[in-house]
Short mmCIF file of C-alpha atoms in Angstrom, two decimals:
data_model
loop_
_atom_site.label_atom_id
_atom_site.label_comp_id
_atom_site.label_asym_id
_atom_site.label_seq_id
_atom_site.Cartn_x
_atom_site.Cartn_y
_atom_site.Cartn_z
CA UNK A 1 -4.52 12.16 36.33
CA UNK A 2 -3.44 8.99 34.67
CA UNK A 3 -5.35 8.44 31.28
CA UNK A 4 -5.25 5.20 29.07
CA UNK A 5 -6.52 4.79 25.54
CA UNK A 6 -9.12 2.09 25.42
CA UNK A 7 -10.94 2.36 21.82
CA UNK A 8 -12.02 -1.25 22.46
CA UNK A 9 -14.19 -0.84 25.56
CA UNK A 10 -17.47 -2.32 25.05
CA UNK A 11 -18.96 -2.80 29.09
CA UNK A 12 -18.41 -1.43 32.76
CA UNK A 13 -15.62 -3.68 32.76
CA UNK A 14 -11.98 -3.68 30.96
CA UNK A 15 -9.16 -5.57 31.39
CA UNK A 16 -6.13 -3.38 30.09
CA UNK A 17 -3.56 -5.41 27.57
CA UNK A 18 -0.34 -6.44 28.64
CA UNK A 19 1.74 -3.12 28.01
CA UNK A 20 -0.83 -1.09 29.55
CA UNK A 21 -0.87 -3.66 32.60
CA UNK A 22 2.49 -3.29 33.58
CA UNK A 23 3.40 0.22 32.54
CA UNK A 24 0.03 0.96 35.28
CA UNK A 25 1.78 -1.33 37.74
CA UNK A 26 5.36 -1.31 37.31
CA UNK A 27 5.50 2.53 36.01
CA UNK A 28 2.64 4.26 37.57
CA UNK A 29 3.12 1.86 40.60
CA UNK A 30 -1.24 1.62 40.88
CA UNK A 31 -2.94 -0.67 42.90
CA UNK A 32 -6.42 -1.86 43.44
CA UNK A 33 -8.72 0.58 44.48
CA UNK A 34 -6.94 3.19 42.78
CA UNK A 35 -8.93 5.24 39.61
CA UNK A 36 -7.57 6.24 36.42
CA UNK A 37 -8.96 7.71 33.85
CA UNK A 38 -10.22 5.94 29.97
CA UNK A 39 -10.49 7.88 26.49
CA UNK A 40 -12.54 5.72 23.68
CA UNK A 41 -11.50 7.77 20.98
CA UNK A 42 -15.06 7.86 20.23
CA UNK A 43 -16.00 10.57 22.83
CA UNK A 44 -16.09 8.70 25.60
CA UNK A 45 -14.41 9.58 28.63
CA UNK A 46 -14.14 6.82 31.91
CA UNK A 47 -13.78 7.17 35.35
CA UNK A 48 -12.09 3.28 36.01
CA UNK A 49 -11.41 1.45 39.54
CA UNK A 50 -8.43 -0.80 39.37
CA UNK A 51 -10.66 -3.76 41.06
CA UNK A 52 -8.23 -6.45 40.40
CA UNK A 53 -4.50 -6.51 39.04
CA UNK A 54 -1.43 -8.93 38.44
CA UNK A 55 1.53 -8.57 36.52
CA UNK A 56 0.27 -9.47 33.10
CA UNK A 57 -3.31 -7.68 33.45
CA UNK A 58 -4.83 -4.90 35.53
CA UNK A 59 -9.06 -5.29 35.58
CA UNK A 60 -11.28 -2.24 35.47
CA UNK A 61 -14.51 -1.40 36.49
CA UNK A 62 -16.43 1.94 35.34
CA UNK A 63 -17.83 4.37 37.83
CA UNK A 64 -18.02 7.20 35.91
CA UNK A 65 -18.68 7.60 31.76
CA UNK A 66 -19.37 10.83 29.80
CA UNK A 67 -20.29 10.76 26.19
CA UNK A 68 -19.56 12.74 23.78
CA UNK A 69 -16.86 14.82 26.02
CA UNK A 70 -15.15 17.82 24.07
CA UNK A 71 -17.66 16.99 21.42
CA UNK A 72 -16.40 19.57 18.34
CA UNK A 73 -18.66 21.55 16.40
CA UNK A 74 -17.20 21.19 13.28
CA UNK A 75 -15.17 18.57 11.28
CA UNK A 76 -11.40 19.58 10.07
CA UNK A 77 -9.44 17.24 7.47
CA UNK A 78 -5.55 18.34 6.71
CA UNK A 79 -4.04 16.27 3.85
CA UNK A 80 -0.60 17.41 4.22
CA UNK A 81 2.68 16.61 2.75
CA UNK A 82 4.54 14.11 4.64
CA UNK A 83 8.01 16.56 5.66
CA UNK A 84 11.61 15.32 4.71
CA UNK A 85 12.29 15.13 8.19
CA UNK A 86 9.43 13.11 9.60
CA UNK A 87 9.88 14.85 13.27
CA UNK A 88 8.44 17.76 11.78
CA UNK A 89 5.27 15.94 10.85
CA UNK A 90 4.88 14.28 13.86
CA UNK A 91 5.60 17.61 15.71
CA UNK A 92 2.66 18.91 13.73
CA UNK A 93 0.24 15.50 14.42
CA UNK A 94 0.88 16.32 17.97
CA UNK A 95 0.09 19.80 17.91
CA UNK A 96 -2.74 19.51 15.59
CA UNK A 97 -4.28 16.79 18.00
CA UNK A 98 -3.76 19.63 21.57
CA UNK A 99 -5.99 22.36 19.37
CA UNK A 100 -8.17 20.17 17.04
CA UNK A 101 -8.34 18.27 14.18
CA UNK A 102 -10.65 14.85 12.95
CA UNK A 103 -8.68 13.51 9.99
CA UNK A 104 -5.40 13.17 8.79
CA UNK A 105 -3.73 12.41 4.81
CA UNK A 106 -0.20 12.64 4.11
CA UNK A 107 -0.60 13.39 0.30
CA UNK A 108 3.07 12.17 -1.68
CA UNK A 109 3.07 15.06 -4.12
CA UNK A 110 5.40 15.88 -7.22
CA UNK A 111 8.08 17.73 -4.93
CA UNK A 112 7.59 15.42 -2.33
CA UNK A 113 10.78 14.51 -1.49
CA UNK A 114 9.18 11.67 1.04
CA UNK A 115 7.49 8.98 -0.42
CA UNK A 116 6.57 6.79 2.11
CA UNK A 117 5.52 7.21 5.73
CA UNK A 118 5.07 4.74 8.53
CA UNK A 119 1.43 4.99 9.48
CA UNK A 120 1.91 3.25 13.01
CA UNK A 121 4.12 5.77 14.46
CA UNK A 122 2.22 8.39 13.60
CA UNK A 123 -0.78 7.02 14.80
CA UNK A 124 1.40 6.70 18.25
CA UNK A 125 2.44 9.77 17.75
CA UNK A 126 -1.53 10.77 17.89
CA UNK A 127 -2.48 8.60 20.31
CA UNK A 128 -0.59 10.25 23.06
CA UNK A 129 -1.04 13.20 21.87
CA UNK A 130 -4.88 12.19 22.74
CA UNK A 131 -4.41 11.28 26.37
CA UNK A 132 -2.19 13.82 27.06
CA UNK A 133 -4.37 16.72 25.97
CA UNK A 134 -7.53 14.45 27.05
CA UNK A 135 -9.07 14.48 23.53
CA UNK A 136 -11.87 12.24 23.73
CA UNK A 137 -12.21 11.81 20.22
CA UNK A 138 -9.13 10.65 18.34
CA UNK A 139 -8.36 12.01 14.93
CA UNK A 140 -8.40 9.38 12.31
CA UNK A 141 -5.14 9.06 10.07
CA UNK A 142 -5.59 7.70 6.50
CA UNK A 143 -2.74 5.64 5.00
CA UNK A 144 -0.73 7.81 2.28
CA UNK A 145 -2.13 8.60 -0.34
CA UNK A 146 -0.83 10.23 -3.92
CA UNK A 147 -2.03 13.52 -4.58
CA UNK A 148 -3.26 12.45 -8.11
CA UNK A 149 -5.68 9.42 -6.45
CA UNK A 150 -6.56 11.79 -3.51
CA UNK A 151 -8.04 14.19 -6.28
CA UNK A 152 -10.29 11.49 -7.12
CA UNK A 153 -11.98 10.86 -4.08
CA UNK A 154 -15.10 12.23 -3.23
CA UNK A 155 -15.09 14.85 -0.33
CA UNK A 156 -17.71 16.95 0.76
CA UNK A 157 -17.73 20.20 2.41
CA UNK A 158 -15.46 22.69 2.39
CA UNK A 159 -12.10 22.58 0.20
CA UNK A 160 -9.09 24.77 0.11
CA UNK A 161 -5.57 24.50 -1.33
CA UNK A 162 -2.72 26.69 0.42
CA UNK A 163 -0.10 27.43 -1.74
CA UNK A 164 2.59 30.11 -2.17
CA UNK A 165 2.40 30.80 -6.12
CA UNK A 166 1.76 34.19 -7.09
CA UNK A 167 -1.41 35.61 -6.71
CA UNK A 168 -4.85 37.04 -4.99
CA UNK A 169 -5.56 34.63 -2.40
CA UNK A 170 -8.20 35.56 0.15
CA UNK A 171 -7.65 34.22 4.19
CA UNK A 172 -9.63 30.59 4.45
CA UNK A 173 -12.46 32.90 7.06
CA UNK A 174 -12.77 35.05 4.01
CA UNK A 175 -14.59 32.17 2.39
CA UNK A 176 -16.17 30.26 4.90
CA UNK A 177 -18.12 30.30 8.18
CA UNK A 178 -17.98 28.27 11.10
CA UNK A 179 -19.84 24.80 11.86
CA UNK A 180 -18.65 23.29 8.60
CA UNK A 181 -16.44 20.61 7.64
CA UNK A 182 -13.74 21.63 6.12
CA UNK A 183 -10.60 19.94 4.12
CA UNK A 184 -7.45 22.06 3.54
CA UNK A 185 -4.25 20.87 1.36
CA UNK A 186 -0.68 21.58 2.53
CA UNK A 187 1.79 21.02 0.03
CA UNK A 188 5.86 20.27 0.62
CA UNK A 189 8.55 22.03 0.71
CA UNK A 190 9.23 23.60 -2.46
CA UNK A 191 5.60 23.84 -3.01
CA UNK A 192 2.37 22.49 -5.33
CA UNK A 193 3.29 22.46 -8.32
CA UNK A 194 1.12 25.26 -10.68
CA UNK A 195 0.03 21.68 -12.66
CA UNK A 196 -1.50 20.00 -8.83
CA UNK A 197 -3.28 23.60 -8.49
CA UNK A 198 -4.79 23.71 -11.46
CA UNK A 199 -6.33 20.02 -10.88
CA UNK A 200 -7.04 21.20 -7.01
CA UNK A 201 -9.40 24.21 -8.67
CA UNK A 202 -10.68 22.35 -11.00
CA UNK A 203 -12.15 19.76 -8.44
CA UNK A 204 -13.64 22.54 -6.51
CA UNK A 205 -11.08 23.57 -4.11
CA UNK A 206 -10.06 26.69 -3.59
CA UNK A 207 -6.95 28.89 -3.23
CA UNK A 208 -6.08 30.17 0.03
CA UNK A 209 -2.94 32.30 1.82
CA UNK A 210 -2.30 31.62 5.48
CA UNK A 211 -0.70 34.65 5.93
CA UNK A 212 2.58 36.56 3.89
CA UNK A 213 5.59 34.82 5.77
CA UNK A 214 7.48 32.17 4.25
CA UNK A 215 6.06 28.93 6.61
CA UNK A 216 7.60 25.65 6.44
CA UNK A 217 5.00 23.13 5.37
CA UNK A 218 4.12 22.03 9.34
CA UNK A 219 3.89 24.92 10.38
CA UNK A 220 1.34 26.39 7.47
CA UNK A 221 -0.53 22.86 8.46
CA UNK A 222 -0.68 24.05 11.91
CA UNK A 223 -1.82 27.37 11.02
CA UNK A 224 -4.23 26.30 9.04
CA UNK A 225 -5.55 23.86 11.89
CA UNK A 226 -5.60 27.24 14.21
CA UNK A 227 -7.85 28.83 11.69
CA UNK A 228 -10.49 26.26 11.31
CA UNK A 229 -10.49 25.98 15.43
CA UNK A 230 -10.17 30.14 15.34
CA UNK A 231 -13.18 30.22 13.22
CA UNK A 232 -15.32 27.72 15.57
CA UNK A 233 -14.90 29.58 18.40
CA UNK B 1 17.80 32.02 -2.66
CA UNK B 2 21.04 32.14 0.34
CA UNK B 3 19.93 34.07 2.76
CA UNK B 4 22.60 35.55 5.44
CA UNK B 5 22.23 37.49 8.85
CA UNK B 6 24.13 40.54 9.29
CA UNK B 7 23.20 42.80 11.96
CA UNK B 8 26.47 44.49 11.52
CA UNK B 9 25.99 45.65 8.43
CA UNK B 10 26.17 49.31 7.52
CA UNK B 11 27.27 50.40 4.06
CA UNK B 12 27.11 48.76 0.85
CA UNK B 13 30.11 46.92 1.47
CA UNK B 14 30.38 43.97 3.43
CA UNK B 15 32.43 41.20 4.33
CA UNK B 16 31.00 37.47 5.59
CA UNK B 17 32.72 36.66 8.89
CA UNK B 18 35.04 33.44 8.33
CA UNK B 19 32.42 30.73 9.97
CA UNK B 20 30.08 32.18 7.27
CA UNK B 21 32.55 32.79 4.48
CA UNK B 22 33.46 28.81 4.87
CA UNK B 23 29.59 28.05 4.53
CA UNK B 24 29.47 30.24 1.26
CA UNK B 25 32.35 29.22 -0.62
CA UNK B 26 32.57 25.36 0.20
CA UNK B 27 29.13 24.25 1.45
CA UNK B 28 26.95 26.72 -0.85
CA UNK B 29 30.05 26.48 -3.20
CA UNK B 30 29.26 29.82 -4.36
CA UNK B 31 31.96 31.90 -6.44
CA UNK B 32 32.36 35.30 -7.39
CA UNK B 33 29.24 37.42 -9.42
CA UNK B 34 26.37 35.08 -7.71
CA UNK B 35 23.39 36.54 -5.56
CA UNK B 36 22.92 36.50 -2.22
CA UNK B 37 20.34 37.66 0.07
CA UNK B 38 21.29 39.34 3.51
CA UNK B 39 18.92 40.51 6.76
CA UNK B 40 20.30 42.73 8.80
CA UNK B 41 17.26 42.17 11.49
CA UNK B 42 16.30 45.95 11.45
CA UNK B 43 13.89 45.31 8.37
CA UNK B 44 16.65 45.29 5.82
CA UNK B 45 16.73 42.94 2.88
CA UNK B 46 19.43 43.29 0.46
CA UNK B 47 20.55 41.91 -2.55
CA UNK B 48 24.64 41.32 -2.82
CA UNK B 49 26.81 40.13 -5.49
CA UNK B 50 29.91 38.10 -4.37
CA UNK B 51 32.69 40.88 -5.60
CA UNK B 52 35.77 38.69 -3.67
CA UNK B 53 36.83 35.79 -2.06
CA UNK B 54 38.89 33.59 -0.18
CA UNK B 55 38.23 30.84 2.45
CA UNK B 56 38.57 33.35 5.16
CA UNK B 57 36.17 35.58 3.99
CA UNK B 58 33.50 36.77 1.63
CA UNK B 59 33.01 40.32 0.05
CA UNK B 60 30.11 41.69 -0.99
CA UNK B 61 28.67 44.28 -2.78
CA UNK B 62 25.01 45.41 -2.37
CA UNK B 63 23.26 46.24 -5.25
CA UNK B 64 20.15 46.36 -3.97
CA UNK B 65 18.26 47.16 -0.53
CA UNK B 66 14.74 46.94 0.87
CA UNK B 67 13.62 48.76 4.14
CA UNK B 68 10.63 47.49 6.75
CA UNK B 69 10.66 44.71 4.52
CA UNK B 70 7.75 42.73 6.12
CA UNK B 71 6.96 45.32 8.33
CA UNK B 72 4.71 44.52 11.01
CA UNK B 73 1.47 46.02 11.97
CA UNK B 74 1.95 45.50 15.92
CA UNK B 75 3.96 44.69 18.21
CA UNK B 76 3.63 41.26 20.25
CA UNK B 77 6.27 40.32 23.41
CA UNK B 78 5.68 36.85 25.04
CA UNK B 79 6.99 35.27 28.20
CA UNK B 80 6.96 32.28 28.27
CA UNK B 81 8.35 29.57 31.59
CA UNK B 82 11.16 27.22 29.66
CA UNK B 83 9.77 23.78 28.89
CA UNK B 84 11.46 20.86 30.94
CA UNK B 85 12.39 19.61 27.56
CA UNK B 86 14.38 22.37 26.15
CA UNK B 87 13.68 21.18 22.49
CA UNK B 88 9.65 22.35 22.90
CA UNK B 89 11.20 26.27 23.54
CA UNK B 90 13.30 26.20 21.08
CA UNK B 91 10.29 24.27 18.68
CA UNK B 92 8.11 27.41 19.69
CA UNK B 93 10.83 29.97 18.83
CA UNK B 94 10.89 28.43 16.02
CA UNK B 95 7.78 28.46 14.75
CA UNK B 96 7.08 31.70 16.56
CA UNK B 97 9.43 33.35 14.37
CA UNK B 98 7.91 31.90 11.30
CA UNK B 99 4.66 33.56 12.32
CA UNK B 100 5.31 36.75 13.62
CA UNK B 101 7.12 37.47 17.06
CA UNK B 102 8.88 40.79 18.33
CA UNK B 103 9.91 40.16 21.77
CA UNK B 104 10.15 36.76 23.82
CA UNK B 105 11.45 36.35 27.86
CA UNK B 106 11.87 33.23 29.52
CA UNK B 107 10.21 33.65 32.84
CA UNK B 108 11.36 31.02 35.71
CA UNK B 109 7.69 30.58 37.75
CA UNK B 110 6.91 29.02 40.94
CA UNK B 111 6.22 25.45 39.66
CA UNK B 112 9.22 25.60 36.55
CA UNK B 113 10.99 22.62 36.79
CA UNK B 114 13.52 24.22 34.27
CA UNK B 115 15.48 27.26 36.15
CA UNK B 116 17.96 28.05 33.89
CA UNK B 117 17.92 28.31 29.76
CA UNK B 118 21.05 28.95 27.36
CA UNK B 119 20.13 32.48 26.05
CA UNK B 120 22.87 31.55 22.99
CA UNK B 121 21.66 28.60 21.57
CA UNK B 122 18.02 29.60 22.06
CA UNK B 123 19.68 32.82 19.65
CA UNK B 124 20.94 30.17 17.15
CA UNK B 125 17.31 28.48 16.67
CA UNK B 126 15.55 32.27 15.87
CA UNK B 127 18.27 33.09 13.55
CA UNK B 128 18.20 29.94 11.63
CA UNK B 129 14.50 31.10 11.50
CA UNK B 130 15.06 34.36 10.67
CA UNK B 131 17.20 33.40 7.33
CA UNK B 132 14.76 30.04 6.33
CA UNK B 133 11.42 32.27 6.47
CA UNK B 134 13.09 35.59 5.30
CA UNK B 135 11.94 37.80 8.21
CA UNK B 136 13.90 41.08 8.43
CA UNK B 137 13.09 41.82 11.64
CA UNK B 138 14.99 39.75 13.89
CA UNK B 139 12.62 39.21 17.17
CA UNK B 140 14.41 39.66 20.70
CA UNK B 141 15.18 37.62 23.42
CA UNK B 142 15.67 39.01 26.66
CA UNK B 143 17.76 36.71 29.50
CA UNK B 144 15.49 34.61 31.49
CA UNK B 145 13.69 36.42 34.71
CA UNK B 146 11.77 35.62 37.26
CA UNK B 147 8.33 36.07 37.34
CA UNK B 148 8.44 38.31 40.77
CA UNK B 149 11.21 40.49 38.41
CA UNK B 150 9.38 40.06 35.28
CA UNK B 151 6.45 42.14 37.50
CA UNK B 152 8.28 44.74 38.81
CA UNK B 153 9.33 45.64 34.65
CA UNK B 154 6.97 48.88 33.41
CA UNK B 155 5.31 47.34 30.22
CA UNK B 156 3.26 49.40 28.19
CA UNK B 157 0.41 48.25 26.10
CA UNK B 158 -1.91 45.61 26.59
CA UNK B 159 -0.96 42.71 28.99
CA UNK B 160 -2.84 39.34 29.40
CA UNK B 161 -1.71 36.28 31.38
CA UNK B 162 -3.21 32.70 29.72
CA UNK B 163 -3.94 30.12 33.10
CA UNK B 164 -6.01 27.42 33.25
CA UNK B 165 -7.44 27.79 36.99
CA UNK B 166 -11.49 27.24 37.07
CA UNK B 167 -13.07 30.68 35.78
CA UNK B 168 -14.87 32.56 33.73
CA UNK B 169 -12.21 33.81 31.45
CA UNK B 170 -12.49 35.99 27.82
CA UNK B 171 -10.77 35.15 24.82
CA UNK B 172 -7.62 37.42 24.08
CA UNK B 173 -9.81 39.02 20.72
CA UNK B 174 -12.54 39.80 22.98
CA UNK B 175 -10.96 42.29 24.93
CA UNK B 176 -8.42 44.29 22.56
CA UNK B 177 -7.96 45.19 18.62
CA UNK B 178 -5.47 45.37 16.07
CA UNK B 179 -2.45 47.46 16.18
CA UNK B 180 -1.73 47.37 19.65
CA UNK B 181 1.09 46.42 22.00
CA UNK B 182 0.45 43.15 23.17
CA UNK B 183 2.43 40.76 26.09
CA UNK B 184 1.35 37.25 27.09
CA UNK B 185 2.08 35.33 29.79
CA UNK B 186 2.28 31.61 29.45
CA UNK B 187 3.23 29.66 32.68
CA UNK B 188 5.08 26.21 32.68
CA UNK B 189 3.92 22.78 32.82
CA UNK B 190 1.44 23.00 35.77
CA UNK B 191 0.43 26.39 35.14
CA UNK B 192 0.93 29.67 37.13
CA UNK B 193 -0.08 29.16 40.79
CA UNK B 194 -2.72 31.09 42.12
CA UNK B 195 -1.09 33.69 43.74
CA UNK B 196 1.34 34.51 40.76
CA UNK B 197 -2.18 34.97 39.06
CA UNK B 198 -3.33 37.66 41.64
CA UNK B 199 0.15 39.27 41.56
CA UNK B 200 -0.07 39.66 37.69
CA UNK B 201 -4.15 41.05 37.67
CA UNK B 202 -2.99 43.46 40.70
CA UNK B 203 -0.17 44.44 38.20
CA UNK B 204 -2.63 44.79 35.11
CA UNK B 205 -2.56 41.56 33.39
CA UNK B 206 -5.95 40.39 32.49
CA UNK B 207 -6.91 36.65 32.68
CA UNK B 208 -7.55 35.19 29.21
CA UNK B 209 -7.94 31.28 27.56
CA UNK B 210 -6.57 30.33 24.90
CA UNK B 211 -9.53 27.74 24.52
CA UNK B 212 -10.60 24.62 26.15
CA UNK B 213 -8.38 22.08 25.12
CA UNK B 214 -5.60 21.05 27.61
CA UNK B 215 -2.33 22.86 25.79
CA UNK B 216 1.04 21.84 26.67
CA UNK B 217 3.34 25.27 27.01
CA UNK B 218 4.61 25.16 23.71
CA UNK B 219 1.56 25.07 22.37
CA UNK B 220 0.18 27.82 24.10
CA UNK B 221 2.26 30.21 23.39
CA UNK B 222 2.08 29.73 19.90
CA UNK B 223 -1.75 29.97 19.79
CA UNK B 224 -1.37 33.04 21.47
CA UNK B 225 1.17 34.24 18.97
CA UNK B 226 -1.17 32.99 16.62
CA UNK B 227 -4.29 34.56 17.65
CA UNK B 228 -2.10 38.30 18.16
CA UNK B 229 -1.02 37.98 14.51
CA UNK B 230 -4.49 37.01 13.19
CA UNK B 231 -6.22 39.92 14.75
CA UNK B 232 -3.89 42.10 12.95
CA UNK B 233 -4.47 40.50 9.38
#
C-alpha cells in the first residue's frame, strides 16, 4: 500500500509535485492505471488512479474518498522540551504520531540545554510518521516557544505539568476522564525548575507523576501520550 | 548521582573492574571519599564511598544498601521478532527498561527479515538503561528463538499474542488483572502469519490489540509493556 501526503488536494484530481512524481515513478516504479493511496492530513483518506504520468509529474484521479478516517475522540497537546540530542525528540514525534497525538510545542525551558529546534525536520519527521501509520489527520507542530510566553497563552481544557520534584502527585486518569482535550507539559532533562511549577499551578495546571521510574524526558512524553490514548479507549 | 552495575557484587567490599575503574577516575574524575551509587540487578542499591584507587581499579566501601529497591508488583516477559533496523530493538529495550520490563526474547517468525540479533550489544543498551533510570532489577534477555521453539517452552501465567489479522479481538486489560504473570507476543514487520497465530491460541495464547492504529514493532511492544505496567499502578 503506497500512501502519499497530499494536504493540498482540493478536487477528484491531483497532480503530485515533482519529488513525489519521480520517487512514484523512478522508486515505486508505478505506472498508469496503477492506485495508491492519499492522506489530507485533514481526515481524508484517497483511493487515487495514476491516469497519466511523466517524469516531472504523475496525475491522479480519485475513486475512492473517506472523511473523517481514524477520526479521534479526543484532542491531546504535548509541549515538550526539545532533548539535547534531537534524535530523541524526533524518536518521540514519530512514536507519538503511530498511537496519537493533535499538537505539538517544544517549550525552551530554564534547564533546557537546547535552544533552538528546526521545525521542518520535525515536521518530516511527522509527516512520515503519518503515512506510514496511515494517520489521516496530521498532528500540528507549533514553532518553539519559551516556557515563560507559552504560560501566557490561552489554552482550554485540560492542563497538567509532569515533573519529578518531591511530592503527592496523583496519575493524569486520577484527574480526568476521557473525551477531553487535554495539554500535558514535559520538562528537560534535569527537570522544571520548582520556580516554572509554581507559574504552571498558578495558571491552572496541574501536577502529575507518570509513574515512579526515573524516565528520560521522551520517553515520559510518550508515556504521557499512552495515557491520554489509554484513557480514550 | 554515578550510578554503576555490579552483578558480582557480594560483600561490602568491592572493587570496579579496570574498563570501569578508567571511567571513574579519569572521565567522572572522581577521587577518594566521593559517593557512588551501585545496582547489582537483584534489587540492590547501594551507596559506596571511594576508599582506594589507581587507574586499574577502584575500591569501594559500602556504607549503605537498599533491597527490592523498586520492587515490582508483576512480572511481564515479552517476545518480540528483531526489527530489520536493529536500532528500533535496541530503542524499545531501551525504553522498555525505563518503564518496567522483566524478561524479553527475540523470536525469529516466519516473515522476520532479521534472523539473527547480537545478544551482547543488545546487553549493553539495557544496562546503560539500567544505571541512567536507576532500576535495580536488571531485566533478562534470553538468546533469540524461533517461534516453533519459543512454543514448545512451558510458560506459566497469562499469555497473549498482539496480530493485526481482521477480527474481533479484546484489549489486553479486558481479559486479565494486576499482579499476574504476563508474556506478549509481538511479531515482525508484516505481522505473525496466520498459522503461527493458530499454533500460539492452540498453545494458550489469546489474541489481543493493542488498538487500531497501524504500530510499527517497536512500538508495539512498548504499548504492550506500557499497558502491563499501567494495570499494575
Amino acid at each position: 500500500m503506497h500512501v502519499f501526503y497530499t494536504p493540498d488536494i482540493t478536487s477528484n484530481h491531483y497532480t503530485l509535485n515533482e519529488e513525489e512524481s519521480r520517487h512514484c515513478s523512478k522508486v515505486l516504479r508505478l505506472t498508469s492505471g496503477d492506485i495508491i493511496h492519499l492522506i489530507d492530513g485533514k481526515g481524508g483518506l484517497y483511493e487515487a488512479e495514476i491516469t497519466g504520468m511523466n517524469k516531472k509529474n504523475v496525475q491522479l484521479t480519485v475513486i475512492n474518498k473517506q472523511t473523517e478516517f481514524g477520526k479521534r475522540n479526543h484532542f491531546l497537546h504535548i509541549a515538550i522540551a526539545p532533548t539535547k540530542n534531537i534524535d530523541r525528540l524526533e524518536w518521540f514525534l514519530e512514536k507519538a504520531t503511530e498511537i496519537g497525538i493533535d499538537e505539538i510545542t517544544p517549550i525552551i525551558c530554564d534547564r533546557s540545554e537546547r535552544k533552538i529546534v528546526k521545525e521542518e525536520r520535525l515536521e518530516k519527521v511527522i509527516t512520515s510518521a503519518v503515512k506510514q501509520s496511515l494517520t489521516a489527520y496530521h498532528p500540528k507542530l507549533n514553532t518553539a516557544t519559551s516556557f515563560a510566553e507559552f504560560m501566557k497563552q490561552n489554552v482550554s481544557g485540560e492542563k497538567f505539568i509532569a515533573h519529578c520534584i518531591e511530592g503527592d502527585k496523583p496519575f493524569i486518569n486520577h484527574l480526568t476522564q476521557a473525551n477531553q482535550s487535554y495539554l500535558i507539559l514535559i520538562g528537560p532533562e534535569g527537570d522544571f525548575t520548582q520556580t516554572e511549577v509554581d507559574i504552571a499551578l498558578q495558571n491552572g495546571y496541574k501536577a502529575v507523576t507518570l509513574g515512579n521510574t526515573r524516565l528520560r524526558t521522551e520517553t515520559a512524553a510518550l508515556a504521557a501520550c499512552f495515557e491520554a490514548n489509554y484513557i480514550n479507549r
